GROMACS .gro file of N, CA and C in nm:
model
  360
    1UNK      N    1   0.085  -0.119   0.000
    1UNK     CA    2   0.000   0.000   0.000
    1UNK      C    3   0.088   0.124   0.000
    2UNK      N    4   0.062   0.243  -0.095
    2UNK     CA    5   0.129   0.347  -0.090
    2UNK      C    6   0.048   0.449  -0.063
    3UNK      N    7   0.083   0.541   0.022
    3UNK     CA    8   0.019   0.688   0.061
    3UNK      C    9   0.117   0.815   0.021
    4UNK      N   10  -0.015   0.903   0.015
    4UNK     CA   11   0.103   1.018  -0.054
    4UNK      C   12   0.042   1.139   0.033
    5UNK      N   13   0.097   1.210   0.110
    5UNK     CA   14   0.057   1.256   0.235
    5UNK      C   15   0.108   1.438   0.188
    6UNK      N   16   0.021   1.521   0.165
    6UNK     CA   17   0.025   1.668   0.139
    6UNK      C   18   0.006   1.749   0.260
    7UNK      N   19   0.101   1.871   0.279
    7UNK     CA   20   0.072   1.936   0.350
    7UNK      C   21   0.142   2.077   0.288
    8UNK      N   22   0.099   2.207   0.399
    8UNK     CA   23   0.137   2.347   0.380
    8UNK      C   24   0.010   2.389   0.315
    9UNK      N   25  -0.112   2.361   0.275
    9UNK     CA   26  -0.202   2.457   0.225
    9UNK      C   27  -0.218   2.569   0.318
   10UNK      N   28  -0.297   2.615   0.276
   10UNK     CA   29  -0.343   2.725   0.381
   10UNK      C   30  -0.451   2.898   0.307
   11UNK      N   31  -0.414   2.977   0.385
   11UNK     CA   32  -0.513   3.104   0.346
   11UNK      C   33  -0.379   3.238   0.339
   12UNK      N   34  -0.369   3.283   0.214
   12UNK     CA   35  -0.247   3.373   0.170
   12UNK      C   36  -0.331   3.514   0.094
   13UNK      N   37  -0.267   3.577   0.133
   13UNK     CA   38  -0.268   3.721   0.066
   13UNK      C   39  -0.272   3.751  -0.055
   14UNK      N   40  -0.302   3.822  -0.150
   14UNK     CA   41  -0.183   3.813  -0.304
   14UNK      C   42  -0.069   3.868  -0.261
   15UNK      N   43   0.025   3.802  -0.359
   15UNK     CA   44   0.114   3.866  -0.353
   15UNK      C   45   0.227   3.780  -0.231
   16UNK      N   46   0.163   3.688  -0.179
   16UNK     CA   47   0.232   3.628  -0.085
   16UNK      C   48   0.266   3.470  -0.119
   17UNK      N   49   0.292   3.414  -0.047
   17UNK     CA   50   0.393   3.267  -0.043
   17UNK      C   51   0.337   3.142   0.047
   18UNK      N   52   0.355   3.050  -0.052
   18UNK     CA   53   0.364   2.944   0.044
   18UNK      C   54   0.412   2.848   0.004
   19UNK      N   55   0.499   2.687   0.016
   19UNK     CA   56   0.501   2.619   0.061
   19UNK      C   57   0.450   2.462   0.064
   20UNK      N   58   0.455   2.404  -0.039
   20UNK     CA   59   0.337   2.236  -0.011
   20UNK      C   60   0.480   2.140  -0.057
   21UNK      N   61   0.432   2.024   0.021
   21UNK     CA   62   0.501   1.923   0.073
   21UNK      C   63   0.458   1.808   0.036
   22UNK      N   64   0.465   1.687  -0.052
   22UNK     CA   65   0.411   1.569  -0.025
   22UNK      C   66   0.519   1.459   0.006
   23UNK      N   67   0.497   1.335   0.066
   23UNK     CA   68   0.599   1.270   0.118
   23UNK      C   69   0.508   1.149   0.076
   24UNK      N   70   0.550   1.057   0.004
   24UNK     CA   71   0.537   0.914  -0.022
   24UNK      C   72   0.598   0.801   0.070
   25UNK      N   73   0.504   0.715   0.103
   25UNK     CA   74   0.555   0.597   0.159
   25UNK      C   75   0.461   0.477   0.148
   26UNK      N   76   0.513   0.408   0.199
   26UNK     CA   77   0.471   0.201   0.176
   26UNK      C   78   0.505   0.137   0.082
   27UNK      N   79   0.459   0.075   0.042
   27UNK     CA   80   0.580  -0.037  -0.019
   27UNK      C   81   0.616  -0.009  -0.155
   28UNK      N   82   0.714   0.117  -0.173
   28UNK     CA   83   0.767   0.185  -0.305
   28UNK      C   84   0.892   0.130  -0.332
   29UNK      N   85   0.927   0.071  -0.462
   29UNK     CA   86   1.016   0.068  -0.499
   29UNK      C   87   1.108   0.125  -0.599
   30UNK      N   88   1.025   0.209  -0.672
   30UNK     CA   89   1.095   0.345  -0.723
   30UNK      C   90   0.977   0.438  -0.750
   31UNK      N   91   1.047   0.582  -0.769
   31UNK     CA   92   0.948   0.669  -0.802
   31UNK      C   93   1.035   0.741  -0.919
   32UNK      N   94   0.899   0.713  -1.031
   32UNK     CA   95   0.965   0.828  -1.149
   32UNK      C   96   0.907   0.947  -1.149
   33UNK      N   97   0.844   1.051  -1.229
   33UNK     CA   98   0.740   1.130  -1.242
   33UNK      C   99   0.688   1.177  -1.105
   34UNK      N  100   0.732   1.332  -1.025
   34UNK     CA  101   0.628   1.345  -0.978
   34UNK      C  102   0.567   1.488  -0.960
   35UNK      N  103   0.397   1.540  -0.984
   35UNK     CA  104   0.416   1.634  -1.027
   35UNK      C  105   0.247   1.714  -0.926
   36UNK      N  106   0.246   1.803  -0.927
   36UNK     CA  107   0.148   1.893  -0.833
   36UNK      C  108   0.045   1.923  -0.911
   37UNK      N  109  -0.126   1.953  -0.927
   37UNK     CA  110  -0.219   1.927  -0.977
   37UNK      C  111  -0.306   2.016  -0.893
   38UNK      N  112  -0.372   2.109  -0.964
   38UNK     CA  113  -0.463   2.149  -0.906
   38UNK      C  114  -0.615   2.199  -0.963
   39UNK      N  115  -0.688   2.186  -0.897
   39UNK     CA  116  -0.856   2.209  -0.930
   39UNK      C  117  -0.938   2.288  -0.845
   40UNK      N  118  -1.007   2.389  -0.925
   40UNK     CA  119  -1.074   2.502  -0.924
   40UNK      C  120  -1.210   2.467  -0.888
   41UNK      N  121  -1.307   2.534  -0.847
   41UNK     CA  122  -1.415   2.502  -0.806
   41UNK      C  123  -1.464   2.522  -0.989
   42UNK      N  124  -1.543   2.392  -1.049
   42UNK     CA  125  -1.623   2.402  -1.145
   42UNK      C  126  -1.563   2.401  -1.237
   43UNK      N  127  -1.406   2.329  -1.209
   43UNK     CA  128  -1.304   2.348  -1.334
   43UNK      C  129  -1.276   2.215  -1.321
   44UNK      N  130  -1.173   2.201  -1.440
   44UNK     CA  131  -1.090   2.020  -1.452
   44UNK      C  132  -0.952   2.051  -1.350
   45UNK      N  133  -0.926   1.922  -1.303
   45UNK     CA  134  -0.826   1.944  -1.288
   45UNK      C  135  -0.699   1.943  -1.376
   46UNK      N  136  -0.574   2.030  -1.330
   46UNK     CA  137  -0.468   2.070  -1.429
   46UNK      C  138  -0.357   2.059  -1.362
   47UNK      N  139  -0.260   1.999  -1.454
   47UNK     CA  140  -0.110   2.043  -1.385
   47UNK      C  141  -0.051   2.154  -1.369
   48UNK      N  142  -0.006   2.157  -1.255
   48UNK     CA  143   0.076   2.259  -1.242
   48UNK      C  144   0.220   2.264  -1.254
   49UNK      N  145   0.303   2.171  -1.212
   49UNK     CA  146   0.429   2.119  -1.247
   49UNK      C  147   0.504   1.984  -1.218
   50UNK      N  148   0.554   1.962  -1.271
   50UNK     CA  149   0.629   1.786  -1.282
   50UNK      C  150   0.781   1.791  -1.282
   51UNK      N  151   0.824   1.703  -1.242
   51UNK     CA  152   0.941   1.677  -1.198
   51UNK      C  153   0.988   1.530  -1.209
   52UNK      N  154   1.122   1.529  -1.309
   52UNK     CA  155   1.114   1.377  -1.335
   52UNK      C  156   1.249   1.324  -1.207
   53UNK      N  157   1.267   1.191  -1.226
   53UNK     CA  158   1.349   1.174  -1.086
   53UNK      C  159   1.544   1.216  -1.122
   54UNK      N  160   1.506   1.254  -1.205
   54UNK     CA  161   1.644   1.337  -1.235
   54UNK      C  162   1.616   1.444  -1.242
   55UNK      N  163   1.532   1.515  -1.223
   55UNK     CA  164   1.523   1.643  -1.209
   55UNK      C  165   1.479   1.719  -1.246
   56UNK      N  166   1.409   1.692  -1.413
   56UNK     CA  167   1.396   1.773  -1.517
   56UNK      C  168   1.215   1.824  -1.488
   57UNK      N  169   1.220   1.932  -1.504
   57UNK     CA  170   1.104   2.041  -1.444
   57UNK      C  171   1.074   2.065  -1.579
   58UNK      N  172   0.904   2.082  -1.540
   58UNK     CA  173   0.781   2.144  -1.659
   58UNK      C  174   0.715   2.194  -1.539
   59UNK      N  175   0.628   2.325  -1.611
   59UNK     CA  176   0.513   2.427  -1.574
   59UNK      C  177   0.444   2.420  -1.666
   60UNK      N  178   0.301   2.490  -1.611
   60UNK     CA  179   0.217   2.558  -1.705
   60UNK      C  180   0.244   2.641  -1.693
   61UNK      N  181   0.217   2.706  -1.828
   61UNK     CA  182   0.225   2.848  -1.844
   61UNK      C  183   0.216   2.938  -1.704
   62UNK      N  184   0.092   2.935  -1.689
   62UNK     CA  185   0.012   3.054  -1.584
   62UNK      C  186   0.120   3.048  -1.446
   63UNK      N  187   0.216   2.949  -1.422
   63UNK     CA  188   0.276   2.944  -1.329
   63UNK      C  189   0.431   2.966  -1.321
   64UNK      N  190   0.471   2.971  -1.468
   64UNK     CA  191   0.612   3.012  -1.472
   64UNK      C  192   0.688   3.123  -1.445
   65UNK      N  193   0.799   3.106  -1.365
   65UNK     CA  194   0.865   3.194  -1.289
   65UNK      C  195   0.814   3.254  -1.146
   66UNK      N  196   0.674   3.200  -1.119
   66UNK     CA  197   0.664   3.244  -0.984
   66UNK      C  198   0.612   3.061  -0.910
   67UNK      N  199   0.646   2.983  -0.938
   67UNK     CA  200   0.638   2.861  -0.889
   67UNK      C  201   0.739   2.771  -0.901
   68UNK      N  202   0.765   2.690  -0.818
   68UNK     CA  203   0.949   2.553  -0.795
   68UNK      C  204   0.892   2.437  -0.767
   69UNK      N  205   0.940   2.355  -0.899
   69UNK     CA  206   0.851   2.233  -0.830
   69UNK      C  207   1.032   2.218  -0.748
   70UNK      N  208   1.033   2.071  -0.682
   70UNK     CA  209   1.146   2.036  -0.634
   70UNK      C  210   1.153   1.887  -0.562
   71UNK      N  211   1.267   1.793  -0.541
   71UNK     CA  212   1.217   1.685  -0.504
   71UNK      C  213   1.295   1.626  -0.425
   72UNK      N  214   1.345   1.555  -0.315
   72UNK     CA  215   1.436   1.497  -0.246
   72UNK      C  216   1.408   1.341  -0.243
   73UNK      N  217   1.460   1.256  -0.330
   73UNK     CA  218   1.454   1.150  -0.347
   73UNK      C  219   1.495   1.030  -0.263
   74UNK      N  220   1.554   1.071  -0.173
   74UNK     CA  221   1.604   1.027  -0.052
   74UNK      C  222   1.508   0.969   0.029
   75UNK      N  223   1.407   1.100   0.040
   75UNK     CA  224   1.293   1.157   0.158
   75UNK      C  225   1.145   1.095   0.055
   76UNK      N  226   1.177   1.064  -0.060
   76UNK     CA  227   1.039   1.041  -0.140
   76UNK      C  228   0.949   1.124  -0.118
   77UNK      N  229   0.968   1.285  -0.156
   77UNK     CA  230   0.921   1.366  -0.128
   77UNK      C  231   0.901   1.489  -0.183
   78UNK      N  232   0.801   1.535  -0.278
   78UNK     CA  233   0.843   1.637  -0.369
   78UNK      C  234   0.758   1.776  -0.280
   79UNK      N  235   0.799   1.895  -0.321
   79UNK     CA  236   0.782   2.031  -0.268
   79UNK      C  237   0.719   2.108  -0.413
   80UNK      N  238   0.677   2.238  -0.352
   80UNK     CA  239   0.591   2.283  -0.419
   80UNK      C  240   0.650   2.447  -0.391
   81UNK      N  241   0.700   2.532  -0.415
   81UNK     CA  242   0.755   2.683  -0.353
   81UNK      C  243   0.641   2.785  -0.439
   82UNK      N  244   0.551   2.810  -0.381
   82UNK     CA  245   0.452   2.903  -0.461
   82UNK      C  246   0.473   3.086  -0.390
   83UNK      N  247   0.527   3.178  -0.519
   83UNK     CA  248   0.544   3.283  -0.488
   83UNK      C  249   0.481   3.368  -0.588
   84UNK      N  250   0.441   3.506  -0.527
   84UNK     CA  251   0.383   3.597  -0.589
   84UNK      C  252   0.208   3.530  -0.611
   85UNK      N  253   0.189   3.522  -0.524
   85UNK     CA  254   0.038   3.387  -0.565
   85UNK      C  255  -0.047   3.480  -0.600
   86UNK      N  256  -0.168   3.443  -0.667
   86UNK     CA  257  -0.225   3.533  -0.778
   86UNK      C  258  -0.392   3.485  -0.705
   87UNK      N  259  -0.521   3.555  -0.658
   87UNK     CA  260  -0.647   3.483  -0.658
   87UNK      C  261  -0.665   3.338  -0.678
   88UNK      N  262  -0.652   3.372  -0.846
   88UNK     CA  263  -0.660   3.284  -0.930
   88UNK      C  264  -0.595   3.143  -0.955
   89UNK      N  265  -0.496   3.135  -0.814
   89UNK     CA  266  -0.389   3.047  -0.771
   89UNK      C  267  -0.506   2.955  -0.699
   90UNK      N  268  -0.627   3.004  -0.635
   90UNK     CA  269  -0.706   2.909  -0.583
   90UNK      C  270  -0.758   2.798  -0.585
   91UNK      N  271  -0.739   2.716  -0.497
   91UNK     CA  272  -0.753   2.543  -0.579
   91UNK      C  273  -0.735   2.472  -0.490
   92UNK      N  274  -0.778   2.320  -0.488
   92UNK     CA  275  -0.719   2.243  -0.382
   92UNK      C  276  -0.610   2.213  -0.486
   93UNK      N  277  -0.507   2.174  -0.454
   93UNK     CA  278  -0.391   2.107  -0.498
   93UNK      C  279  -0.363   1.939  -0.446
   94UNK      N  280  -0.288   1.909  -0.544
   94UNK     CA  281  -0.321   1.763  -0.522
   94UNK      C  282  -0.114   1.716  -0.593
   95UNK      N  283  -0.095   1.630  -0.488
   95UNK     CA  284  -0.013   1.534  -0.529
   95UNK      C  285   0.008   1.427  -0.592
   96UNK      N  286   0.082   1.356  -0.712
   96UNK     CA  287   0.077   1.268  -0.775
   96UNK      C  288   0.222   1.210  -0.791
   97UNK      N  289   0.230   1.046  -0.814
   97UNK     CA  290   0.331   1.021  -0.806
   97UNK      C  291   0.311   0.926  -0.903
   98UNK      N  292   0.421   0.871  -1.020
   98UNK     CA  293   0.450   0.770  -1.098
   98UNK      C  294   0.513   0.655  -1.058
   99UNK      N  295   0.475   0.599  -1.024
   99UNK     CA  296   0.592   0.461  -0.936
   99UNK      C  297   0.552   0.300  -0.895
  100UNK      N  298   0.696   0.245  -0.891
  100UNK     CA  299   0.675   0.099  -0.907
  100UNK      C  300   0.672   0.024  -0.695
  101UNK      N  301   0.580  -0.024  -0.734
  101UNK     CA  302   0.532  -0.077  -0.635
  101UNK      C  303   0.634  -0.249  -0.580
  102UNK      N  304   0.701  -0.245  -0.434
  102UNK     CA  305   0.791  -0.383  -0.399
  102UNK      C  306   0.740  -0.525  -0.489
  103UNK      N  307   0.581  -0.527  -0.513
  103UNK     CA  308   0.534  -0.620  -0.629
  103UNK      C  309   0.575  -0.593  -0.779
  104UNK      N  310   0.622  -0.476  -0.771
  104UNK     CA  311   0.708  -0.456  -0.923
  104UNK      C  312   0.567  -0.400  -1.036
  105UNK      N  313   0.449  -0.324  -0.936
  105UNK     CA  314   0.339  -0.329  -0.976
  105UNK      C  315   0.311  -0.146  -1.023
  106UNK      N  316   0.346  -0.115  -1.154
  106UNK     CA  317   0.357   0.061  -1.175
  106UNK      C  318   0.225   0.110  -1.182
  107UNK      N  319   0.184   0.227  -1.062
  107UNK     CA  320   0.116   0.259  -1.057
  107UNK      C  321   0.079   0.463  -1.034
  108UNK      N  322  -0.063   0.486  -1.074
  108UNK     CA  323  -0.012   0.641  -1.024
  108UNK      C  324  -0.068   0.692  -0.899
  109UNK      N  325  -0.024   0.729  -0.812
  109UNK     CA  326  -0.100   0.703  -0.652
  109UNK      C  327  -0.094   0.910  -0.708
  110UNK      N  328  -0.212   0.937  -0.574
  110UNK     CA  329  -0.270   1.031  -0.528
  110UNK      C  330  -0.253   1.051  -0.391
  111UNK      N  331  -0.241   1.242  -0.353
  111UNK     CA  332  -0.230   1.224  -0.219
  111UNK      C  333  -0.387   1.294  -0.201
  112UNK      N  334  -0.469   1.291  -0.069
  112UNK     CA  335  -0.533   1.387  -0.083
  112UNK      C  336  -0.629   1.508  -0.121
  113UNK      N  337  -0.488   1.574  -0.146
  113UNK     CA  338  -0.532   1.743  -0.114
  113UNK      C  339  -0.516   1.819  -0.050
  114UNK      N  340  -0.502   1.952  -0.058
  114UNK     CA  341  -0.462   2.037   0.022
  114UNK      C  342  -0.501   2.194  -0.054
  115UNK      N  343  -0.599   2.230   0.060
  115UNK     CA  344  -0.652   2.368   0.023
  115UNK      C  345  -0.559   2.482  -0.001
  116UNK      N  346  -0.554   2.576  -0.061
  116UNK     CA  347  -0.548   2.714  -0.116
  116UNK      C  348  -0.577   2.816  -0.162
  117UNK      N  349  -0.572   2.917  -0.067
  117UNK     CA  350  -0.706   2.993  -0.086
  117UNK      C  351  -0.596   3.143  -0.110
  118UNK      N  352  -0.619   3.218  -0.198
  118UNK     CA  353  -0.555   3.325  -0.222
  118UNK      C  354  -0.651   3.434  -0.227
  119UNK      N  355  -0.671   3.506  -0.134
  119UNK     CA  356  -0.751   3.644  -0.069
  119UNK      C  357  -0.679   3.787  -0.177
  120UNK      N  358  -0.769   3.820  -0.180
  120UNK     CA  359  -0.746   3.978  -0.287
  120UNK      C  360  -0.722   4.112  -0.191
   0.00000   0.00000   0.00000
């Protein structure tokens, strides 16, 4: 069983910062792909950025240069650095991970969620 455990949401200013965390564990035996997702009230959900296990970073548009994805592979654990946050940044956000399971079983696990609320 694998869990993917999000934290740092919260209630931000514009113009202000925060912070999200997910940490993977149970019976993982590698992780490729992992990338942050978020959904709008009455919208699809969308990526926001990915991170492969070497390192290599994608955005969407709407988020480039004021968002980091980042990942410590050690810790099975990717980060999220959201700056200059915009309203429109509002969303729960969601963690996702690409990875092979001790059964050798590749799967895409979900964490959650984690609210974000960006105040005007």
């Amino acid at each position: 069983q694998v869990q993917l455990v999000e934290s740092g949401g919260g209630l931000v200013q514009a113009g202000g910062s925060l912070r999200l965390s997910c940490a993977a564990s149970g019976s993982i035996f590698s992780i490729n792909d992992m990338g942050w997702y978020r959904q709008a009230p009455g919208k699809q959900r969308e990526l926001v950025a990915a991170i492969s296990s070497g390192g290599r970073t994608s955005y969407a548009n709407s988020v480039k240069g004021r968002f980091t994805i980042s990942r410590d592979n050690a810790k099975n654990t990717v980060y999220l650095q959201m700056n200059s946050l915009k309203p429109e940044d509002t969303a729960v956000y969601y963690c996702n991970a690409d990875l092979v399971t001790t059964n050798m079983y590749r799967q895409s696990s979900w964490g959650q969620g984690t609210q974000v609320t960006v105040s005007s």
